[in-house]
GROMACS .gro file of C-alpha atoms in nm:
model
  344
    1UNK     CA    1   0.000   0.000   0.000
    2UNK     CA    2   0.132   0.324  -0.081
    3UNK     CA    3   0.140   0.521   0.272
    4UNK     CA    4   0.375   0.745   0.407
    5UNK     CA    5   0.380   0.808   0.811
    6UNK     CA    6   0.492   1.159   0.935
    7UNK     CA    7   0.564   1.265   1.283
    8UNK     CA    8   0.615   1.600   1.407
    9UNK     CA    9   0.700   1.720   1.785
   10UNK     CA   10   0.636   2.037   1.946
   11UNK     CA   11   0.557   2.234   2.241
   12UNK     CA   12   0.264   2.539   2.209
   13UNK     CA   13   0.571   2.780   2.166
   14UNK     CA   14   0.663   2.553   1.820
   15UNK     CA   15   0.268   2.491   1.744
   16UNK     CA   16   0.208   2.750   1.512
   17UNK     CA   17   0.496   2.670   1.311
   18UNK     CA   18   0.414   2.301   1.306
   19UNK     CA   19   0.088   2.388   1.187
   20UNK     CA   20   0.240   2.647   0.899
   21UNK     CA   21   0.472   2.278   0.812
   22UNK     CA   22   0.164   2.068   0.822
   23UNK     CA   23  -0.036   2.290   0.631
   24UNK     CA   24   0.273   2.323   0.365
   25UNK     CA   25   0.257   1.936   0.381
   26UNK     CA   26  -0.085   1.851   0.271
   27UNK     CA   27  -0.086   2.098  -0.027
   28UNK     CA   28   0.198   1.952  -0.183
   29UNK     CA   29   0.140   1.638  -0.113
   30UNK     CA   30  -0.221   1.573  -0.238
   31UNK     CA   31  -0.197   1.255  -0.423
   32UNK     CA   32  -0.080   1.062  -0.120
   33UNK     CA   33  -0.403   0.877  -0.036
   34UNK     CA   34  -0.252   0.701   0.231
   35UNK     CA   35  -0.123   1.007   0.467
   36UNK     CA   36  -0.090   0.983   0.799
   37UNK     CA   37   0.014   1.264   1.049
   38UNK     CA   38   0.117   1.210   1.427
   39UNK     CA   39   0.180   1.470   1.612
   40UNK     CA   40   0.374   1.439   1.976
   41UNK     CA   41   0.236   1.777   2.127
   42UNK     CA   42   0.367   1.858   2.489
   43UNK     CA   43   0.129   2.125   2.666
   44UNK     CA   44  -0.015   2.249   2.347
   45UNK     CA   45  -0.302   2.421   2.449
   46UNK     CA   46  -0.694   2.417   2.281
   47UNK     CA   47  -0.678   2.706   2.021
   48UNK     CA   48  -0.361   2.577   1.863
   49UNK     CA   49  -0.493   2.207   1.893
   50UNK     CA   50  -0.818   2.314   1.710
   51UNK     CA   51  -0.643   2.515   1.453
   52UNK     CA   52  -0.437   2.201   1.352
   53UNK     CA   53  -0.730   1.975   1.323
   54UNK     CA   54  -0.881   2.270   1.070
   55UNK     CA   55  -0.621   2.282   0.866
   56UNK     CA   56  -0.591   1.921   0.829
   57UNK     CA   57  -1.010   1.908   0.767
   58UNK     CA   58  -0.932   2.141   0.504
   59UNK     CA   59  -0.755   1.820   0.362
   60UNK     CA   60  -0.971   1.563   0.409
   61UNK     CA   61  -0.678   1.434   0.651
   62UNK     CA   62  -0.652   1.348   1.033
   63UNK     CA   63  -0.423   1.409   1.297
   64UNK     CA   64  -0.341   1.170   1.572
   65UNK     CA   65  -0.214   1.306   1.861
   66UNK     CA   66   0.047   1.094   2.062
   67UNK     CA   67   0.027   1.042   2.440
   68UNK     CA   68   0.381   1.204   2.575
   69UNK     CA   69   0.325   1.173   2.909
   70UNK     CA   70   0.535   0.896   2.961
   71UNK     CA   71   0.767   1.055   2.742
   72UNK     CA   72   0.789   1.387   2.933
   73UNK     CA   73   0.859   1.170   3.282
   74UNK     CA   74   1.134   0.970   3.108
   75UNK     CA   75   1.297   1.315   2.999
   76UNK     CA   76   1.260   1.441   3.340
   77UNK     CA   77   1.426   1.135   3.492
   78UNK     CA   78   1.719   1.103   3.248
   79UNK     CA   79   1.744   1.509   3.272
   80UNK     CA   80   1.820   1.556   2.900
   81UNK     CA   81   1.920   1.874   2.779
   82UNK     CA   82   1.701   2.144   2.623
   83UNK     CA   83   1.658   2.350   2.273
   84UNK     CA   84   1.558   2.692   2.285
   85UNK     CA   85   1.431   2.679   2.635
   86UNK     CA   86   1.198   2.338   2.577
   87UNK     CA   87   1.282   1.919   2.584
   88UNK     CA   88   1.019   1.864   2.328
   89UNK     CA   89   1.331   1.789   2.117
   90UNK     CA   90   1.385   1.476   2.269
   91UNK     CA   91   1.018   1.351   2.197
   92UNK     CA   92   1.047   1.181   1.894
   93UNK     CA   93   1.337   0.955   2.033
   94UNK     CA   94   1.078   0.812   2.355
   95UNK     CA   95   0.752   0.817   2.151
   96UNK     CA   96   0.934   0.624   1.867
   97UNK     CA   97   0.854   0.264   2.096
   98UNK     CA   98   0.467   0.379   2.037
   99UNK     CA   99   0.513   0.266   1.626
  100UNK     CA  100   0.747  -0.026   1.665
  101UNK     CA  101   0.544  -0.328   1.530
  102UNK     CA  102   0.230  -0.092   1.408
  103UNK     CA  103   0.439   0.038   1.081
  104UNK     CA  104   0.743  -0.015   0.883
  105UNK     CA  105   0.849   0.318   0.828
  106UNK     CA  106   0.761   0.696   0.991
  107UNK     CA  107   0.917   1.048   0.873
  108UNK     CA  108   1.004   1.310   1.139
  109UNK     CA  109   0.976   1.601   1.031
  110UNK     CA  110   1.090   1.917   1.262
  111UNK     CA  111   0.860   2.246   1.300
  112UNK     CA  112   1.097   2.523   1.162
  113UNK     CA  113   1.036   2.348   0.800
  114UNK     CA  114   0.838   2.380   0.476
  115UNK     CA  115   0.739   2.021   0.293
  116UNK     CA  116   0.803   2.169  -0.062
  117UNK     CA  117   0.765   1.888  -0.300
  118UNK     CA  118   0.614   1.576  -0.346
  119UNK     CA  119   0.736   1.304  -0.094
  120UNK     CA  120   0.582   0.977  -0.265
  121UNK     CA  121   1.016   0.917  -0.349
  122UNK     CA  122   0.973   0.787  -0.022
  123UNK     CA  123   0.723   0.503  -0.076
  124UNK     CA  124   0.893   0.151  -0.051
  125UNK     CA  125   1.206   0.288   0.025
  126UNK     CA  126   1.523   0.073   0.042
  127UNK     CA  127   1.694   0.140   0.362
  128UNK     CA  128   1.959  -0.120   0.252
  129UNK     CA  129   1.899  -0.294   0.626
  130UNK     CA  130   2.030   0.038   0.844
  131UNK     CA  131   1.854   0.192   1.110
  132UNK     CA  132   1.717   0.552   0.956
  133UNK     CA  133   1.799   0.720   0.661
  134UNK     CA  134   1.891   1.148   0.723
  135UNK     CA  135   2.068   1.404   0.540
  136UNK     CA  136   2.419   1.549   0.608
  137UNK     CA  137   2.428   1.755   0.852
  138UNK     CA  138   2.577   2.101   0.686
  139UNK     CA  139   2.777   2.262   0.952
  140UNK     CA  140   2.930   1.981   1.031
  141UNK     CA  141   3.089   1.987   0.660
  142UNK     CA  142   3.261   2.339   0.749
  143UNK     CA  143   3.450   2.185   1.004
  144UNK     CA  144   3.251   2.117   1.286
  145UNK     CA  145   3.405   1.896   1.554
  146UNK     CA  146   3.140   1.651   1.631
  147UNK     CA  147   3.262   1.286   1.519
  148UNK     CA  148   3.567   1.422   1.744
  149UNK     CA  149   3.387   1.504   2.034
  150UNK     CA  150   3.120   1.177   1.966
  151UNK     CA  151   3.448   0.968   1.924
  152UNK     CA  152   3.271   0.824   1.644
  153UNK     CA  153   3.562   0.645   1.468
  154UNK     CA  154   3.375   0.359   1.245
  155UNK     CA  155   3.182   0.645   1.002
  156UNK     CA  156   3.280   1.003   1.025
  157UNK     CA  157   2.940   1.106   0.847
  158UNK     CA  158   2.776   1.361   1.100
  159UNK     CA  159   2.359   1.342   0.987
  160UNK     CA  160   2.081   1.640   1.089
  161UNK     CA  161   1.859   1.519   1.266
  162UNK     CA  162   1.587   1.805   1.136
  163UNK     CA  163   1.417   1.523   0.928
  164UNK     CA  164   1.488   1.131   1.010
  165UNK     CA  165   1.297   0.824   0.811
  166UNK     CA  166   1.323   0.558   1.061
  167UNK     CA  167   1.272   0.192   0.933
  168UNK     CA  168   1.101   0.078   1.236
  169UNK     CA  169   1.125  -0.290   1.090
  170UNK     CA  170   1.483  -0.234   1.197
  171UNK     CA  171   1.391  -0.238   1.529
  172UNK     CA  172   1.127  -0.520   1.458
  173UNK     CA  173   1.433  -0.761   1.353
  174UNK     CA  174   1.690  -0.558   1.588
  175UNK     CA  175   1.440  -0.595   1.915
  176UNK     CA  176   1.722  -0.453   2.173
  177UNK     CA  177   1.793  -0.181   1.981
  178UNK     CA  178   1.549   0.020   2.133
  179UNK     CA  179   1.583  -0.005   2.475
  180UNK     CA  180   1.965   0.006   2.403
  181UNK     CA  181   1.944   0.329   2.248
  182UNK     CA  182   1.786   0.468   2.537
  183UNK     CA  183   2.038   0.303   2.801
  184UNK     CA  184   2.320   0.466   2.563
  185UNK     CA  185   2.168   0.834   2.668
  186UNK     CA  186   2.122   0.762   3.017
  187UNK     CA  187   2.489   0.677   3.009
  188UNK     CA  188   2.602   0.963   2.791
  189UNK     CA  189   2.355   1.249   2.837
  190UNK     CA  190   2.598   1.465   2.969
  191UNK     CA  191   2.810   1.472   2.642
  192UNK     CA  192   2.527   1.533   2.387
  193UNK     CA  193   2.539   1.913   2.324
  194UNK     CA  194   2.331   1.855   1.980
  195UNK     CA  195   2.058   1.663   2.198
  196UNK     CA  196   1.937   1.374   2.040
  197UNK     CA  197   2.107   1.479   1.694
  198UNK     CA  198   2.405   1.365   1.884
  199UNK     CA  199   2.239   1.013   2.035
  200UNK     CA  200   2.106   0.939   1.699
  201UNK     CA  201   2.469   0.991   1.499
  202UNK     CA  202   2.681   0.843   1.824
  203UNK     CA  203   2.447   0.532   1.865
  204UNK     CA  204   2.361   0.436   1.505
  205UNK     CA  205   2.710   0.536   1.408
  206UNK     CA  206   2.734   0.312   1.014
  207UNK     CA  207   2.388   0.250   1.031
  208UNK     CA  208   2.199   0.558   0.897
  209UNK     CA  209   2.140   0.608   0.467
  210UNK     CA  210   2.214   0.883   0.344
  211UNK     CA  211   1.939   1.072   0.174
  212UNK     CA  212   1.983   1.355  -0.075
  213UNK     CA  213   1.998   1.704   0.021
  214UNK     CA  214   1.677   1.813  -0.129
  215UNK     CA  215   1.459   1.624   0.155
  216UNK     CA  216   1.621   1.820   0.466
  217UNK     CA  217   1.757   2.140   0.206
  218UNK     CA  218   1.918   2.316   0.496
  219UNK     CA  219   1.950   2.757   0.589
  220UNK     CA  220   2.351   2.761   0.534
  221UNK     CA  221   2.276   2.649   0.177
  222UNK     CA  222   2.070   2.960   0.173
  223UNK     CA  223   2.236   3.231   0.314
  224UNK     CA  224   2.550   3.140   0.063
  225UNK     CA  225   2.597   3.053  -0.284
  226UNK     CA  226   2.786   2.697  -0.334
  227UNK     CA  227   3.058   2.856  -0.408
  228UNK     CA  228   3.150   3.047  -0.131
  229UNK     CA  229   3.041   2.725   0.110
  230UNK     CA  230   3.229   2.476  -0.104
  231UNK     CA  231   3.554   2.761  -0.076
  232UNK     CA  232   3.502   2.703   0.271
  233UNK     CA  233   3.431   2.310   0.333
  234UNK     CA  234   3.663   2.172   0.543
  235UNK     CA  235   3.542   1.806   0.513
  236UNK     CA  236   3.521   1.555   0.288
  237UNK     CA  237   3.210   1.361   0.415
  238UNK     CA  238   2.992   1.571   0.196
  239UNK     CA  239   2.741   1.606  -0.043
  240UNK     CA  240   2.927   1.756  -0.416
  241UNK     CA  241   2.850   2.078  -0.514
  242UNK     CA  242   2.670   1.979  -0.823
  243UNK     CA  243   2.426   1.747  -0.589
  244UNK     CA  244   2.375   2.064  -0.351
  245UNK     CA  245   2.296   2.291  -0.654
  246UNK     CA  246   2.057   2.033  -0.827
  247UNK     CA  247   1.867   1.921  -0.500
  248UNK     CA  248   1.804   2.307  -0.505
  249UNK     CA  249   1.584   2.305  -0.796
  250UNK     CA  250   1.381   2.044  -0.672
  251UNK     CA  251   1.380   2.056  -0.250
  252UNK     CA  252   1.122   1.870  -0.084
  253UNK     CA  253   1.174   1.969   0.260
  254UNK     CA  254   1.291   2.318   0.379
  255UNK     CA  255   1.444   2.346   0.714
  256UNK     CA  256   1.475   2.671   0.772
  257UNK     CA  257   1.763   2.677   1.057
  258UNK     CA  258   1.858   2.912   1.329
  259UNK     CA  259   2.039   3.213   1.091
  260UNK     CA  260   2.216   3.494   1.266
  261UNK     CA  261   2.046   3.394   1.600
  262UNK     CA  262   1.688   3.415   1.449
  263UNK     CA  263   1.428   3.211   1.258
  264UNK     CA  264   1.190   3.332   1.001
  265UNK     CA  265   0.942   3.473   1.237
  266UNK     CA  266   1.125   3.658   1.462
  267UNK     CA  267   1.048   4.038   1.470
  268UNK     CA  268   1.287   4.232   1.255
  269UNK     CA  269   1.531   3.892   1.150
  270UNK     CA  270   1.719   3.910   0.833
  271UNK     CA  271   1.646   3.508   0.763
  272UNK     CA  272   1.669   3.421   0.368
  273UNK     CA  273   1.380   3.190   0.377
  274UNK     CA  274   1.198   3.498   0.549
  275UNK     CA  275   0.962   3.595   0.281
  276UNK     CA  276   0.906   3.225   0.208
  277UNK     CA  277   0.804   3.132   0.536
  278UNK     CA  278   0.557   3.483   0.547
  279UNK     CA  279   0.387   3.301   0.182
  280UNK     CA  280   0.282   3.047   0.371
  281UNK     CA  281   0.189   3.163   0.673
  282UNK     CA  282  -0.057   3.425   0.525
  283UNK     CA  283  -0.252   3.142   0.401
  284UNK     CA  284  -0.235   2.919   0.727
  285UNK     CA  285  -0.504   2.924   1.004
  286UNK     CA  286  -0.198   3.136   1.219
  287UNK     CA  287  -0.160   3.441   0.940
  288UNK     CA  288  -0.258   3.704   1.249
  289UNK     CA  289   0.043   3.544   1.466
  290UNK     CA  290   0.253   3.816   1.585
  291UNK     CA  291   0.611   3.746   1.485
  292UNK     CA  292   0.822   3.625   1.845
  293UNK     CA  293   1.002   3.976   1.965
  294UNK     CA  294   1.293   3.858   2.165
  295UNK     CA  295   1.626   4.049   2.296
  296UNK     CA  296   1.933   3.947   2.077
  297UNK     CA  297   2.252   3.937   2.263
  298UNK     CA  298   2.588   4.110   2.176
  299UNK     CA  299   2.746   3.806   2.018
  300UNK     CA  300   2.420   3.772   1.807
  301UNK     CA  301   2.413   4.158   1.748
  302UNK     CA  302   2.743   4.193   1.631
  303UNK     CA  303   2.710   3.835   1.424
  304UNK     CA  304   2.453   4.015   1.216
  305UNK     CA  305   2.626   4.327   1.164
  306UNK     CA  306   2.962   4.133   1.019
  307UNK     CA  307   2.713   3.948   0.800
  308UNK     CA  308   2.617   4.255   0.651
  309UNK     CA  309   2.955   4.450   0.614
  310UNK     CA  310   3.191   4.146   0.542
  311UNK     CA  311   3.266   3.950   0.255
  312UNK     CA  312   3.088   3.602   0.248
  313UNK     CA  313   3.420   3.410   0.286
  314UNK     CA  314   3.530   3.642   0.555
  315UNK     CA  315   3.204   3.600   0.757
  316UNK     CA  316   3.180   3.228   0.704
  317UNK     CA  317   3.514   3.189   0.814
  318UNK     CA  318   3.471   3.380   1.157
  319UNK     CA  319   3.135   3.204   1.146
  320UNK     CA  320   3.332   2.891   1.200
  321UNK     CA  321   3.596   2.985   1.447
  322UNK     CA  322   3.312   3.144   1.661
  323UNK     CA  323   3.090   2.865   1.641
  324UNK     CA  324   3.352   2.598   1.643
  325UNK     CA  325   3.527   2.735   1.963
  326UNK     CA  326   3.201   2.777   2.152
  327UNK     CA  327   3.172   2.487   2.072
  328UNK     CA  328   3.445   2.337   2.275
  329UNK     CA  329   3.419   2.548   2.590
  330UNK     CA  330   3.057   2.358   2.636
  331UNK     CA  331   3.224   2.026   2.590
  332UNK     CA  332   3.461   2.143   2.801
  333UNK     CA  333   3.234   2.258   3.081
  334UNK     CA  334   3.028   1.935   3.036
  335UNK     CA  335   3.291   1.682   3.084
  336UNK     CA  336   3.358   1.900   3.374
  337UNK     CA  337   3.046   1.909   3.524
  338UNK     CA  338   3.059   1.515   3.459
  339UNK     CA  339   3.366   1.473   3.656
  340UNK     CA  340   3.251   1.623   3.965
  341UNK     CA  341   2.882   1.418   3.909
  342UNK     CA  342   3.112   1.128   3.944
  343UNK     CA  343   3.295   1.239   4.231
  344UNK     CA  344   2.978   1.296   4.394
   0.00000   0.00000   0.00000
């Protein structure tokens, strides 16, 4: 049967822009008869709740909304680390057991994202026996230190974790996998600074596809031409520039990123998918959200004034050392904070 199974995960912060996603889903995806949309929503309250269920009425389509509660106590418990101020990063790693034996296959897809193509690429996928298939993760390509700090020695491919197809028939055949995955971050919680981005590439290190970059087309890839990124690629666990400049004419998912310390709908931001995001949103059930006015810091302040004044591979190459070295004083102060745990 041709089906496809999407998941997305947020808190009532994240709703609206879930909803913009979902919305951005079922219009370009109308021929998929079989579409089904979960949604792990932590404290979401009954206007945004209502306003997804419109939108997907709109479709024809349903949403099912997954129980988290037992999710949000085993975050609490393991104390995982948050993103932008909220844990409901970590939900689609503890509803994930919900699926196991009900499907073969679900797509995450995360909230800061527009579905911009057809997905039905995706039906009967091969996952050639591995755990998920992602994208490459496109930071990590400009040097990014992560398969350093992860350790991760048998495949030095770093994935995003923004949109992950997980062959759940892996973990029908692989029936400890689960459970081992989650004993992996009670053991190592402390080191993942990327959240579960960094559980998912440190515990499934060799067994994740690779999926081209048009189905997780990431902000970088935006705010430069390939040119000036490729100039500056420090890695050769990449996509080619040819594949990153043909999976732009044709992206199915846009993941918008965090750009200059902003996203799309923050009040004055200078975001490049910015007036893509506003297209959509005027025709979503949320078009008379205000955009999120928040207090930018110096680092972020004086980020986006070098963006403006320098040239790109001047600014991408601070970009890095910045990033990069900020990096490293949080892995630093977490294996710290570890070693007196211990001690304790």
């Amino acid at each position: 049967m041709e089906e496809l199974n999407v998941l997305y995960q947020f808190d009532n912060n994240y709703a609206p822009y879930a909803g913009i996603s979902i919305l951005s889903l079922f219009e370009n995806n109308k021929g998929i008869k079989h579409l089904n949309v979960y949604c792990a929503a932590m404290g979401v309250d009954g206007r945004n709740t209502a306003l997804l269920n419109e939108t997907a009425s709109k479709y024809g389509r349903n949403i099912t909304y997954v129980d988290v509660r037992r999710a949000v106590e085993q975050m609490q418990r393991i104390h995982v680390g948050s993103w932008n101020g909220s844990v409901a990063t970590w939900l689609k790693i503890f509803v994930l057991e919900n699926f196991i034996g009900k499907m073969d296959s679900l797509l995450y897809i995360d909230s800061d994202t527009l579905v911009q193509g057809g997905l039905d690429g995706l039906y009967n996928f091969d996952f050639e026996g591995k755990a998920a298939a992602c994208v490459l993760d496109s930071l990590y390509s400009l040097g990014f230190w992560h398969c350093d700090r992860l350790q991760m020695q048998k495949d030095r491919h770093y994935y995003n974790a923004g949109v992950v197809f997980f062959n759940l028939a892996y973990f029908g055949i692989h029936r400890e996998a689960y459970a081992e995955m989650i004993g992996c971050l009670k053991k190592n919680v402390w080191k993942y600074l990327a959240n579960e981005q960094d559980l998912l590439n440190e515990f499934f290190c060799g067994k994740i596809k690779r999926l081209g970059p048009e189905y997780n087309f990431q902000g970088i890839h935006l705010m430069y031409s390939d040119k000036a990124y490729f100039r500056m690629r420090r890695r050769g666990d990449y996509y080619l520039e040819n594949e990153v400049a043909g999976a732009r004419g044709k992206i199915k998912i846009l993941h918008f990123f965090r750009v200059l310390g902003d996203y799309p709908w923050a009040e004055g931001n200078c975001h490049p998918a910015q007036e893509e995001f506003q297209r959509w949103k005027q025709i979503s059930l949320w078009q008379g959200e205000p955009d999120i006015r928040k207090k930018r810091g110096v680092v972020f302040r004086a980020e986006r004034l070098l963006y403006r004044v320098l040239p790109e591979k001047l600014f991408l190459r601070l970009f890095w050392c910045i990033t990069n070295g900020m990096d490293r004083i949080r892995n630093r102060k977490a294996h710290a904070a570890a070693g007196r745990a211990r001690e304790g």
